[in-house]
Short mmCIF file of C-alpha atoms and ligand atoms in Angstrom, two decimals:
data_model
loop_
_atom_site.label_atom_id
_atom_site.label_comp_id
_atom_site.label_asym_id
_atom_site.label_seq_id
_atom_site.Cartn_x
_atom_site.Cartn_y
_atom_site.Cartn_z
CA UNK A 1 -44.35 34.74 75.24
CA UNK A 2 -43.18 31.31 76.52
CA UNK A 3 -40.68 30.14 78.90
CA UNK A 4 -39.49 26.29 79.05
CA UNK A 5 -40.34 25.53 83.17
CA UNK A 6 -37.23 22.51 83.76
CA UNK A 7 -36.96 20.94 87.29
CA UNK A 8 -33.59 19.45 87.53
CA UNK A 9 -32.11 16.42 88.39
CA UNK A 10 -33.53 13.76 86.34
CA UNK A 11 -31.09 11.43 84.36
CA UNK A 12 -32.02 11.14 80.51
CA UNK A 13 -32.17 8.19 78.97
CA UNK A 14 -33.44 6.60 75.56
CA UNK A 15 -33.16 7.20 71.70
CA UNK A 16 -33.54 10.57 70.14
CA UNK A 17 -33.35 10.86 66.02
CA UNK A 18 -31.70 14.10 64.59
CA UNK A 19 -32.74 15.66 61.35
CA UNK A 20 -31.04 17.36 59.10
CA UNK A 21 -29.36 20.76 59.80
CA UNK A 22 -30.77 24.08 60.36
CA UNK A 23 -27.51 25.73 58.81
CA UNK A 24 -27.60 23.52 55.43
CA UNK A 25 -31.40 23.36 55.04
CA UNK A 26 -31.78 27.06 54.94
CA UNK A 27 -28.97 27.44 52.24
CA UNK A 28 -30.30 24.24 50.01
CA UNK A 29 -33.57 26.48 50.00
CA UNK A 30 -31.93 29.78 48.92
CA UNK A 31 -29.74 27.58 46.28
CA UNK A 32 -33.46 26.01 45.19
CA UNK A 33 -33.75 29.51 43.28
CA UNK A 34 -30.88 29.28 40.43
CA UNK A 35 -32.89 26.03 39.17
CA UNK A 36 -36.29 26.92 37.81
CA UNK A 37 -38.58 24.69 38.64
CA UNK A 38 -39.89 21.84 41.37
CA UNK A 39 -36.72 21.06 44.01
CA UNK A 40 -37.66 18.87 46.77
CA UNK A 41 -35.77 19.05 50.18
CA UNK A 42 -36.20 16.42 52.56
CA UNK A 43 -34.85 15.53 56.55
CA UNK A 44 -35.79 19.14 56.75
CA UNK A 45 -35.96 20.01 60.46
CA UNK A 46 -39.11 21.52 62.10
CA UNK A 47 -38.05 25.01 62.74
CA UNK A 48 -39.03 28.67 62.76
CA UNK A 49 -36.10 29.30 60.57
CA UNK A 50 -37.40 27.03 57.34
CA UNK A 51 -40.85 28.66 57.93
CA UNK A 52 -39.64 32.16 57.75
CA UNK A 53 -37.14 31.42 54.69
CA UNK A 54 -39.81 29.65 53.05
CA UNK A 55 -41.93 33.11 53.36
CA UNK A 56 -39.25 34.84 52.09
CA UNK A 57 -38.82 32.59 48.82
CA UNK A 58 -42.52 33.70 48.61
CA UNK A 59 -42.25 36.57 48.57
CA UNK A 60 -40.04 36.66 45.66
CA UNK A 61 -41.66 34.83 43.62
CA UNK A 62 -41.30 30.87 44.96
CA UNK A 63 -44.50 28.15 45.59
CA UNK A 64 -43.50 27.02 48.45
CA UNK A 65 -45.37 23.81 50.34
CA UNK A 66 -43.72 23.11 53.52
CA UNK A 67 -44.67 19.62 55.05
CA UNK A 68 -42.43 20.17 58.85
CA UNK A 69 -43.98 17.06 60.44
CA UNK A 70 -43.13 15.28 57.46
CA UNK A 71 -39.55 17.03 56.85
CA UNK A 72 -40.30 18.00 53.61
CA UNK A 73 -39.84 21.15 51.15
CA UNK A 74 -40.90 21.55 47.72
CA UNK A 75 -39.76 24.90 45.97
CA UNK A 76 -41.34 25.62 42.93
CA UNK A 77 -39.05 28.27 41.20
CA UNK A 78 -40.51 30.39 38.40
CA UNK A 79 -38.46 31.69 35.89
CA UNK A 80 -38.62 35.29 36.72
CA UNK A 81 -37.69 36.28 40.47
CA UNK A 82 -38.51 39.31 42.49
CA UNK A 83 -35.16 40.49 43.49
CA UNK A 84 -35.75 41.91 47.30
CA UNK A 85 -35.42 40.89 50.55
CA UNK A 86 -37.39 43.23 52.77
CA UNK A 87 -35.74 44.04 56.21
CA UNK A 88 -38.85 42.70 58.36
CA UNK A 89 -37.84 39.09 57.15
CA UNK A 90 -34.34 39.62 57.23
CA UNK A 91 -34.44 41.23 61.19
CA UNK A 92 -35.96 37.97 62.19
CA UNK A 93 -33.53 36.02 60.47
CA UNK A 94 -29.73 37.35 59.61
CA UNK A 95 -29.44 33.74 57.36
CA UNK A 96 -32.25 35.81 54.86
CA UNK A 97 -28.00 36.91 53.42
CA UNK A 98 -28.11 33.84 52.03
CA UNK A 99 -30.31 34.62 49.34
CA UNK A 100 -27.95 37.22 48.11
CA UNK A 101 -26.12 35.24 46.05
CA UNK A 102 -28.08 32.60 44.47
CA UNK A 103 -30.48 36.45 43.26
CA UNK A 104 -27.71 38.25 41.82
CA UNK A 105 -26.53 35.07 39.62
CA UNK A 106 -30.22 34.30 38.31
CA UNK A 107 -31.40 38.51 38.63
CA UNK A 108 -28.64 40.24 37.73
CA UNK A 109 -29.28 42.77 40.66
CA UNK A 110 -30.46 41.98 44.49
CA UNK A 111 -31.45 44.27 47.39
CA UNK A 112 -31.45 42.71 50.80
CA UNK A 113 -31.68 44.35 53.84
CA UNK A 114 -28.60 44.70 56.19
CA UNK A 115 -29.22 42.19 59.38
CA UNK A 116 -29.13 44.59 62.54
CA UNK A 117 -26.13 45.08 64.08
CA UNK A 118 -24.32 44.78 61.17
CA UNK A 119 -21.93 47.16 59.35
CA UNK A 120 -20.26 46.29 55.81
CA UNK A 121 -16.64 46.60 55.67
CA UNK A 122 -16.06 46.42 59.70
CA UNK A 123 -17.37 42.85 60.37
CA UNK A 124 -20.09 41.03 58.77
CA UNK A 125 -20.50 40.84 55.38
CA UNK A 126 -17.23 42.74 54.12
CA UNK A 127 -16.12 39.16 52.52
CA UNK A 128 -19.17 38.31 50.57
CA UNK A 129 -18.97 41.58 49.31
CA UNK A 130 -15.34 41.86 47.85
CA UNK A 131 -16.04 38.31 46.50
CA UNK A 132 -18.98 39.48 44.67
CA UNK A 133 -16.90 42.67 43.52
CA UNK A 134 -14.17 40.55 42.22
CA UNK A 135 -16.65 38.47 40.13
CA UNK A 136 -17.47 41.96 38.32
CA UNK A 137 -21.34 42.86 40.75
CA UNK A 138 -21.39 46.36 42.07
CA UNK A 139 -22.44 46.81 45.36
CA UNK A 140 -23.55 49.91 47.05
CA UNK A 141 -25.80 50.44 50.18
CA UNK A 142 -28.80 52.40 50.43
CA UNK A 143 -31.59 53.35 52.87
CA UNK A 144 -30.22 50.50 54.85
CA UNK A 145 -30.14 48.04 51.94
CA UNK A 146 -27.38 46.39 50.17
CA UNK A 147 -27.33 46.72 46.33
CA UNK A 148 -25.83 44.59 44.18
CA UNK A 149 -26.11 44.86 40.16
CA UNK A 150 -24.11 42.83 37.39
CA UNK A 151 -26.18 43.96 34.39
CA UNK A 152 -23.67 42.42 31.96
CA UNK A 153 -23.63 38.64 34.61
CA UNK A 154 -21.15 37.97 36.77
CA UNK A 155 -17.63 36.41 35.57
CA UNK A 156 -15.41 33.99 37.29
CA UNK A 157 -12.69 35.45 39.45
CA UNK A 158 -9.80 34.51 41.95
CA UNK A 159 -11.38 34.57 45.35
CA UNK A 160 -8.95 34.46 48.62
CA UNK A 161 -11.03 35.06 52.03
CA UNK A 162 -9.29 36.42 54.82
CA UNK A 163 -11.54 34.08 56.83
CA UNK A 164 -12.74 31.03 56.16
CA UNK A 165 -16.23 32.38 56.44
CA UNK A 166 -19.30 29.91 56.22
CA UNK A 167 -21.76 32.68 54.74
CA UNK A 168 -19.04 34.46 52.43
CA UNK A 169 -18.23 30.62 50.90
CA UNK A 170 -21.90 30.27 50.43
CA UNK A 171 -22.57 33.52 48.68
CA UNK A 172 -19.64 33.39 46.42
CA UNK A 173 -20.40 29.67 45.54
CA UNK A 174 -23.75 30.14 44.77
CA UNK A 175 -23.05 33.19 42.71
CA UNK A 176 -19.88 31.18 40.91
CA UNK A 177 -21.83 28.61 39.66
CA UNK A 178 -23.81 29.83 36.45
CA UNK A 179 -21.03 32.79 36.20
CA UNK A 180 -18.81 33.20 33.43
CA UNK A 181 -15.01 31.10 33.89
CA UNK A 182 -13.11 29.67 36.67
CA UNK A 183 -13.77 31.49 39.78
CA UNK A 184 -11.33 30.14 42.67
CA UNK A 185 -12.28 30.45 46.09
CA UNK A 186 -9.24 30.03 48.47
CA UNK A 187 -9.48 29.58 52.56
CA UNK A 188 -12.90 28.72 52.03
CA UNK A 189 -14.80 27.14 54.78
CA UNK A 190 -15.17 23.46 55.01
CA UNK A 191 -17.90 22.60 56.86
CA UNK A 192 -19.96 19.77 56.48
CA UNK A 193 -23.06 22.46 55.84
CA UNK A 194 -20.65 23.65 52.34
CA UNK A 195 -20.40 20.00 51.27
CA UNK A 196 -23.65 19.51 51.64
CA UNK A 197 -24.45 22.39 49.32
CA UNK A 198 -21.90 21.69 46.88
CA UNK A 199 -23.67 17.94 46.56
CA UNK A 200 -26.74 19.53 45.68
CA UNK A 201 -25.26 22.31 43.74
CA UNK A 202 -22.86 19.31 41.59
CA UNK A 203 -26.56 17.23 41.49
CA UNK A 204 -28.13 20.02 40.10
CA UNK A 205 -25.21 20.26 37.39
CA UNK A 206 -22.48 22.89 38.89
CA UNK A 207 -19.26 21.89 38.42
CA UNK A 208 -17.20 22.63 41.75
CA UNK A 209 -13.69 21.00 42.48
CA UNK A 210 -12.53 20.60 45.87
CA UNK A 211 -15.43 19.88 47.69
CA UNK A 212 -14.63 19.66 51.38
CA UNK A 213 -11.33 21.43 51.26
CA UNK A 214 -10.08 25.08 51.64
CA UNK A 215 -9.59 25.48 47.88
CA UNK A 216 -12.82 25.37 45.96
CA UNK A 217 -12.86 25.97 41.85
CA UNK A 218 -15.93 26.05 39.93
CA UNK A 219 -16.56 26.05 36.48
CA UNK A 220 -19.95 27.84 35.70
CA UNK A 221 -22.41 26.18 33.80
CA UNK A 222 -25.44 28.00 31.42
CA UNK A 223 -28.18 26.59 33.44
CA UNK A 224 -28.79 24.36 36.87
CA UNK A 225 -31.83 21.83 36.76
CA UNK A 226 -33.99 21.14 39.97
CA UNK A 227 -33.27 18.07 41.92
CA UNK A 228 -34.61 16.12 45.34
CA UNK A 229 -31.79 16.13 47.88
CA UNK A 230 -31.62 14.87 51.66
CA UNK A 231 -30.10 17.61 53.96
CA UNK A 232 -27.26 16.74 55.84
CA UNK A 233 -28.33 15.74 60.15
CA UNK A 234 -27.61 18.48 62.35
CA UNK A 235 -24.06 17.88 63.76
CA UNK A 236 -24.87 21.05 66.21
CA UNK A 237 -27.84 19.20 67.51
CA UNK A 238 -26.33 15.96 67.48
CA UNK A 239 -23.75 17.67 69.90
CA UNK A 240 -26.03 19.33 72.13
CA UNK A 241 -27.79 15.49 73.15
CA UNK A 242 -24.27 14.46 73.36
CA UNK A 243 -23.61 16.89 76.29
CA UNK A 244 -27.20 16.41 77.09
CA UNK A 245 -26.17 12.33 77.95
CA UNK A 246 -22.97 13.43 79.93
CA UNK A 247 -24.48 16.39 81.99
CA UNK A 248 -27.05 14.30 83.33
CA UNK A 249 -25.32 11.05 83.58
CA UNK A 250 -27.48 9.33 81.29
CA UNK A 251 -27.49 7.65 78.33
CA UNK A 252 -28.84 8.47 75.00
CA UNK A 253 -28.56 6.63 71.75
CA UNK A 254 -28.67 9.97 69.12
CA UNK A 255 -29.90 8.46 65.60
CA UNK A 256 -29.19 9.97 62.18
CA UNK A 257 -25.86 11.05 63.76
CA UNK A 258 -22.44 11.83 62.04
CA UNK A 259 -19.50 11.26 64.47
CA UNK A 260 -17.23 12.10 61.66
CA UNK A 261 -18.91 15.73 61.51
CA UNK A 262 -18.40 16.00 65.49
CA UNK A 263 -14.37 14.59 66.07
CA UNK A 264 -13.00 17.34 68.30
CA UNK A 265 -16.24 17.81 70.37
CA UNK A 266 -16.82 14.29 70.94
CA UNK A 267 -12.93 13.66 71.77
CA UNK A 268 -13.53 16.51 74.33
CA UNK A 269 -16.59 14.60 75.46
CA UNK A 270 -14.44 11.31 76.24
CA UNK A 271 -11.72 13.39 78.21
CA UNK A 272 -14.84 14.62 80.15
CA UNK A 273 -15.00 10.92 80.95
CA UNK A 274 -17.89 10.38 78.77
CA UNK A 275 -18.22 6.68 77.01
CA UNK A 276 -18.86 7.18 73.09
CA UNK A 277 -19.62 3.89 71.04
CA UNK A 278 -20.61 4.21 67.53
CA UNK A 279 -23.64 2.20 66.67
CA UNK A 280 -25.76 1.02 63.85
CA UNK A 281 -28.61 4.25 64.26
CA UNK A 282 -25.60 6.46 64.61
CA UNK A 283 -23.98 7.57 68.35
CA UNK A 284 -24.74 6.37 71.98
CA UNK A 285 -22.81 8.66 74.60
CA UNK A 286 -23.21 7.58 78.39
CA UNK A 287 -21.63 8.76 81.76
CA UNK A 288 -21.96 7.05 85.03
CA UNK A 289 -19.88 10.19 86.99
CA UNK A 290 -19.40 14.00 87.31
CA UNK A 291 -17.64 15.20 84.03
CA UNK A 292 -13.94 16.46 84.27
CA UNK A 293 -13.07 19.85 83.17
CA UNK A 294 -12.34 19.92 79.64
CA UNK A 295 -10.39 23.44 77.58
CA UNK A 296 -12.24 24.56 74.65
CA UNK A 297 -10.80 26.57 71.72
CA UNK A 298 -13.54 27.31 68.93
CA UNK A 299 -12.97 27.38 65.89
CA UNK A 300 -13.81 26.76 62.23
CA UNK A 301 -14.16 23.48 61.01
CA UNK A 302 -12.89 20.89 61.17
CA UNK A 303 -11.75 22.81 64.92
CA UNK A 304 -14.17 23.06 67.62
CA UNK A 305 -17.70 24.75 66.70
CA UNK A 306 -18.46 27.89 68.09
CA UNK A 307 -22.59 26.45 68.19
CA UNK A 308 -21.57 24.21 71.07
CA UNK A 309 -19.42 26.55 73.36
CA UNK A 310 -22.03 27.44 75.48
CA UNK A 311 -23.14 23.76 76.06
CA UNK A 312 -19.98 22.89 77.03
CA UNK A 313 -20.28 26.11 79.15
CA UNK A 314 -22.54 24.50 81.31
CA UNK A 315 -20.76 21.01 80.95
CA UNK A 316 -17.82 22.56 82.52
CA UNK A 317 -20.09 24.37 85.02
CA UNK A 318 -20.95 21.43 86.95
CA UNK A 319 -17.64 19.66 86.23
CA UNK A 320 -14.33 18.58 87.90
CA UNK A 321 -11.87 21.05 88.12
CA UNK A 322 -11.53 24.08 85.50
CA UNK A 323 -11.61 24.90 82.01
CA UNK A 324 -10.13 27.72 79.97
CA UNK A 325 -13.11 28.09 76.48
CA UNK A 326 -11.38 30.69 74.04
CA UNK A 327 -14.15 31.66 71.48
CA UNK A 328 -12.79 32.89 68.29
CA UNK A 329 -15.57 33.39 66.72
CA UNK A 330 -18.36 35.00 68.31
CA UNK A 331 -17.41 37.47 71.37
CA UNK A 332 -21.02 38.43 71.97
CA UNK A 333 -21.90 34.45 72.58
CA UNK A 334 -20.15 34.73 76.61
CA UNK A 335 -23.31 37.20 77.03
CA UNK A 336 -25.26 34.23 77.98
CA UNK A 337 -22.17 33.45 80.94
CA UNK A 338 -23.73 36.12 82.79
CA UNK A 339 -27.20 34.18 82.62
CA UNK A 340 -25.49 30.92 83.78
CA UNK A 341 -23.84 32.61 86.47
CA UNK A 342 -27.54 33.27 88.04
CA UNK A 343 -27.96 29.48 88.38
CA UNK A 344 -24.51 29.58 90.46
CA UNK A 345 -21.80 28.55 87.90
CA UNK A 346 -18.88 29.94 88.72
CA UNK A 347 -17.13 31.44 85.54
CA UNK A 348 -15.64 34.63 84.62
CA UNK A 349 -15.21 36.12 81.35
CA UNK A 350 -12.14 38.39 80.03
CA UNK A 351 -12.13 39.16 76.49
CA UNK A 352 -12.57 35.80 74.45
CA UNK A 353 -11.81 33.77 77.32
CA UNK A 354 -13.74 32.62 79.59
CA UNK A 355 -12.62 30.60 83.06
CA UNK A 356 -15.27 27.93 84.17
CA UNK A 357 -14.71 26.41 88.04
CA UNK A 358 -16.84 23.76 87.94
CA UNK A 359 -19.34 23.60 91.10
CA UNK A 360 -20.68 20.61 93.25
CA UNK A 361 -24.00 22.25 92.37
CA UNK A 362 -25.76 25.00 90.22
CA UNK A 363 -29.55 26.13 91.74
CA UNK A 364 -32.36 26.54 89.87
CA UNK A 365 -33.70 30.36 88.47
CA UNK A 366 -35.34 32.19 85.98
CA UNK A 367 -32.75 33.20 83.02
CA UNK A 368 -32.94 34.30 79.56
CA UNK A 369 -32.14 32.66 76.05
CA UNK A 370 -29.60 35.11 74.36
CA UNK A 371 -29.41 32.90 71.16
CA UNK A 372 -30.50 29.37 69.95
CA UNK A 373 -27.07 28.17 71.39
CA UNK A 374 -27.18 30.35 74.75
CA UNK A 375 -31.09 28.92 75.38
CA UNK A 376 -29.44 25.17 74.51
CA UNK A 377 -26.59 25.51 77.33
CA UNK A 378 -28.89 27.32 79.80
CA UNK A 379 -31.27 23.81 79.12
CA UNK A 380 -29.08 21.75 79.94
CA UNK A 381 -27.67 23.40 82.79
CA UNK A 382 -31.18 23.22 84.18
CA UNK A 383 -31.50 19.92 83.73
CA UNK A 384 -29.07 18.92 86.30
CA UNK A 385 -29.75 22.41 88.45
CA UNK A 386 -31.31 21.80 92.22
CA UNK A 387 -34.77 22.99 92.22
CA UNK A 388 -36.41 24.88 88.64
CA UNK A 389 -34.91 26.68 86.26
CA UNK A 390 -37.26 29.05 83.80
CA UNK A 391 -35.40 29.58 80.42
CA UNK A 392 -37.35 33.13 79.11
CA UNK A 393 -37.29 34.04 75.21
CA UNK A 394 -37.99 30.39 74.21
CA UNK A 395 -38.37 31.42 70.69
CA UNK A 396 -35.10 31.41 69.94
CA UNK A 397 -34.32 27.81 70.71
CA UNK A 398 -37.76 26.99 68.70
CA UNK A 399 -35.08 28.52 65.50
CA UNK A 400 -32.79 25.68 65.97
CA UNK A 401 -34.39 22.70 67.77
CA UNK A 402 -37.24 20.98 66.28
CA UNK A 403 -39.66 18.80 68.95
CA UNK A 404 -36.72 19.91 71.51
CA UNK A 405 -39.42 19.67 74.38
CA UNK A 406 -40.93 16.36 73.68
CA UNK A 407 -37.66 14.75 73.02
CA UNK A 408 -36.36 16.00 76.72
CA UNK A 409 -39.61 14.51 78.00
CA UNK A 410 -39.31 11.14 76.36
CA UNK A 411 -35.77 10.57 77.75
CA UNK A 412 -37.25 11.46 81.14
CA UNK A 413 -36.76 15.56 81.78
CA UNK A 414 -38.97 17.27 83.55
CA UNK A 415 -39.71 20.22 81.44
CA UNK A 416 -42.98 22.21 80.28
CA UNK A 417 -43.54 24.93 78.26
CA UNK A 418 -45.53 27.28 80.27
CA UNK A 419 -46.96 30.98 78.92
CA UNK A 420 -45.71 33.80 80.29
CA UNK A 421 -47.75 36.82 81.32
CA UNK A 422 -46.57 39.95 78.49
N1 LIG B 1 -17.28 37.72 59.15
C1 LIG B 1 -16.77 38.90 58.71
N2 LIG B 1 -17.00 39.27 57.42
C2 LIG B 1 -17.67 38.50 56.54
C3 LIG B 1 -18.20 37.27 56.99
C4 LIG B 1 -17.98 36.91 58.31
O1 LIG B 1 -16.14 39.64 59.46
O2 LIG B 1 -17.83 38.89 55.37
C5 LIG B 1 -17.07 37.34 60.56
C6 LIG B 1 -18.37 37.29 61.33
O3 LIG B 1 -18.73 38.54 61.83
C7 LIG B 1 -18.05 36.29 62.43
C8 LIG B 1 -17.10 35.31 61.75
O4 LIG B 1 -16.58 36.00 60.63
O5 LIG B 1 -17.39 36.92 63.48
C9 LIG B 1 -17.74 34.00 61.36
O6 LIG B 1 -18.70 34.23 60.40
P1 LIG B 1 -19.18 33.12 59.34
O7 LIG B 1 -19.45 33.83 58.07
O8 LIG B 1 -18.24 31.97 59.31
O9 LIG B 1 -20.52 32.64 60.01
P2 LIG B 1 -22.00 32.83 59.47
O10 LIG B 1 -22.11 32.31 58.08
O11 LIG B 1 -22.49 34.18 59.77
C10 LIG B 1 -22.69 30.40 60.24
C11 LIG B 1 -23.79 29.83 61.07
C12 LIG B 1 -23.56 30.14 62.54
C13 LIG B 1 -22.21 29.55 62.94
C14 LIG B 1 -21.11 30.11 62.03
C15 LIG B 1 -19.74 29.50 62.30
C16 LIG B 1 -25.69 29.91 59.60
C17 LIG B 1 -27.02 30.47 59.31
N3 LIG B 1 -25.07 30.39 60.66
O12 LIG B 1 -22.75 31.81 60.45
O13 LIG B 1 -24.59 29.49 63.26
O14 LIG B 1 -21.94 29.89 64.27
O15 LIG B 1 -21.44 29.85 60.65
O16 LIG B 1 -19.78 28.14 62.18
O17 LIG B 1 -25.21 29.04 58.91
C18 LIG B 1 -26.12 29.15 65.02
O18 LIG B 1 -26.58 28.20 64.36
O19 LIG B 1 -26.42 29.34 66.22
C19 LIG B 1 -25.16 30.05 64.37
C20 LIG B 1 -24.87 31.26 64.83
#
């Protein structure tokens, strides 16, 4: 058990490089599997996430060597495939979903564990699963599993989400792409994470029209080959130095970044009063004053992301004025409000609002990581918090942020990881 020990008040300044994106790596890796054979992934962030997909590829069936200080993947895919994902994996990780689809195309039957918490046909995974059903699988769940068989392979089908769901997109891609016909999948999401996949997927010889708009139609193909593809930089991360420059009034020049990926949150930024130039390495964001309020509505892409609500949580915290943040997404992801509110922000939650009167100054105390996002916003709150600020259950910022502590140091926080007694 680890905490991250931050005394606030120092100014960050300097050059930080993002790599590519936790929520695009891990689905390149599960996508690895419908090409047999040697697929190399590379700007692959140093995370807990790629080390506990890549023991889940290896457990059915993958060679996996993962190089994280190099960024670096290579999946060697045989051509038979264990078809299971057991729940201990898929507990620590709900992305393990992922695999579901890219297993039933290449198995012809998959059982993967339901993430906790989780409960088909009431929220979750109700859309991957009519997709699949539509395409001709069968799905059933047992002993806590979900089942899904298409003994005769899947066929293409007319998909409409009621969502535009980032996981149901990916599973019903993935499984659409060696399938039988035209499968159409309308109100799909269009993240930069699904284009990214569909480049790889189109490398590795899918044929998918519309990439990067609501309406995707792909032809399947017999067979996929393996490839070498770059993953997309982390637009989530990107954001979170972003913030990171205007909280503290510093100055950071973010390489590897994609302003285009990061419109609405950046625009947000500059009403903040934040200065935004692009540059040659990517995006330099300063601030030379307290931030101004700024509202937040989340939403899916291209709207605001849900993944940097609670940052600008705390951005608001400390800022001029008040904010209204709507999440739309995730309801649970306020649960982290109440942690902020023990470093003195002054913000109350009803429903999927939440109302954030910015203070002069927040005060330094332990507080707990909910999430990878929650433990980013309570970071940066303590950076700029009077005294120091303990952020408990560090491990889940380790799933999203690779080197997060030495890059915090280099730009001139004051922040240690210290153990803490179990
Ligand atoms: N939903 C359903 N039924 C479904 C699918 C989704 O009700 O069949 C609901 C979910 O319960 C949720 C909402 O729709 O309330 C959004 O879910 P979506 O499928 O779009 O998200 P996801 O694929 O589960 C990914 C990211 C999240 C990110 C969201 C939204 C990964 C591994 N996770 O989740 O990332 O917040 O898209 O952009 O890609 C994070 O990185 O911290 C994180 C949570």
């Amino acid at each position: 058990m680890e905490a991250l020990q931050i005394t606030g008040g120092n100014r960050l300044a300097g050059a930080v490089r993002v790599t590519g994106a936790k929520n695009s790596v891990l689905k390149l890796m599960a996508a690895a599997m419908l090409a047999p054979g040697r697929t190399t992934l590379t700007e692959v962030p140093g995370i807990l996430d790629v080390e506990i997909m890549s023991e889940l590829l290896r457990r059915l069936g993958c060679t996996v060597e993962l190089d994280l200080a190099g960024g670096r993947v290579v999946i060697d895919v045989p051509e038979a495939l264990e078809h299971r994902a057991d729940y201990d994996l898929v507990r620590r990780m709900r992305a393990s979903i992922t695999v579901l689809g890219p297993l039933l195309a290449r198995c012809g039957v998959v059982d993967v564990a339901l993430p906790g918490g989780d409960n088909i046909g009431s929220r979750g995974l109700d859309m991957h699963v009519s997709g699949l059903q539509r395409m001709g699988a069968e799905v059933t769940i047992e002993h806590g599993y979900l089942i899904a068989t298409a003994p005769r392979g899947l066929h293409g089908a007319s998909v409409w989400l009621d969502f535009p769901s980032v996981g149901a997109t990916e599973t019903i891609l993935m499984a659409a792409v060696t399938a039988d016909g035209r499968t159409v999948i309308d109100n799909a999401a269009r993240e930069p994470e699904i284009v990214d996949i569909c480049s790889m997927l189109v490398d590795m010889g899918a044929r998918i029209d519309g990439v990067g708009s609501s309406t995707l139609e792909i032809d399947g193909v017999r067979q996929l080959s393996p490839v070498e593809h770059a993953t997309v930089p982390d637009r989530i991360v990107t954001g979170t130095w972003a913030v990171a420059a205007a909280i503290t009034r510093g100055d950071i020049t973010i390489a590897n970044a994609r302003p285009e990926h990061l419109q609405i949150a950046l625009d947000k930024l500059t009403t903040a009063g934040a200065r935004i130039e692009v540059v040659d390495e990517g995006l330099r964001v300063s601030m030379d004053h307290r931030p101004r309020a700024v509202d937040i509505v989340t939403l899916p892409y291209p709207g605001f992301p849900t993944d940097l609500q609670p940052q600008f949580i705390a951005l608001n915290a400390v800022a001029e004025g008040t904010a209204l943040v709507t999440e739309n997404l995730f309801e649970a992801r306020f649960r982290f409000v109440h942690e902020l509110v023990r470093l003195g922000a002054d913000v109350q939650t009803e429903g999927h609002h939440a109302l954030v009167r910015g203070s002069e100054q927040l005060s330094g105390a332990p507080v707990e990581a909910t999430d990878i996002r929650a433990g980013a916003g309570l970071v940066l709150a303590g950076l700029v918090a009077e005294g120091v600020t303990s952020v408990h259950e560090v491990h889940h910022i380790d799933r999203g942020y690779a080197g997060f502590v030495d890059d915090l140091v280099r730009l001139g926080a004051s922040v240690t990881r210290v153990p803490v007694p179990g």
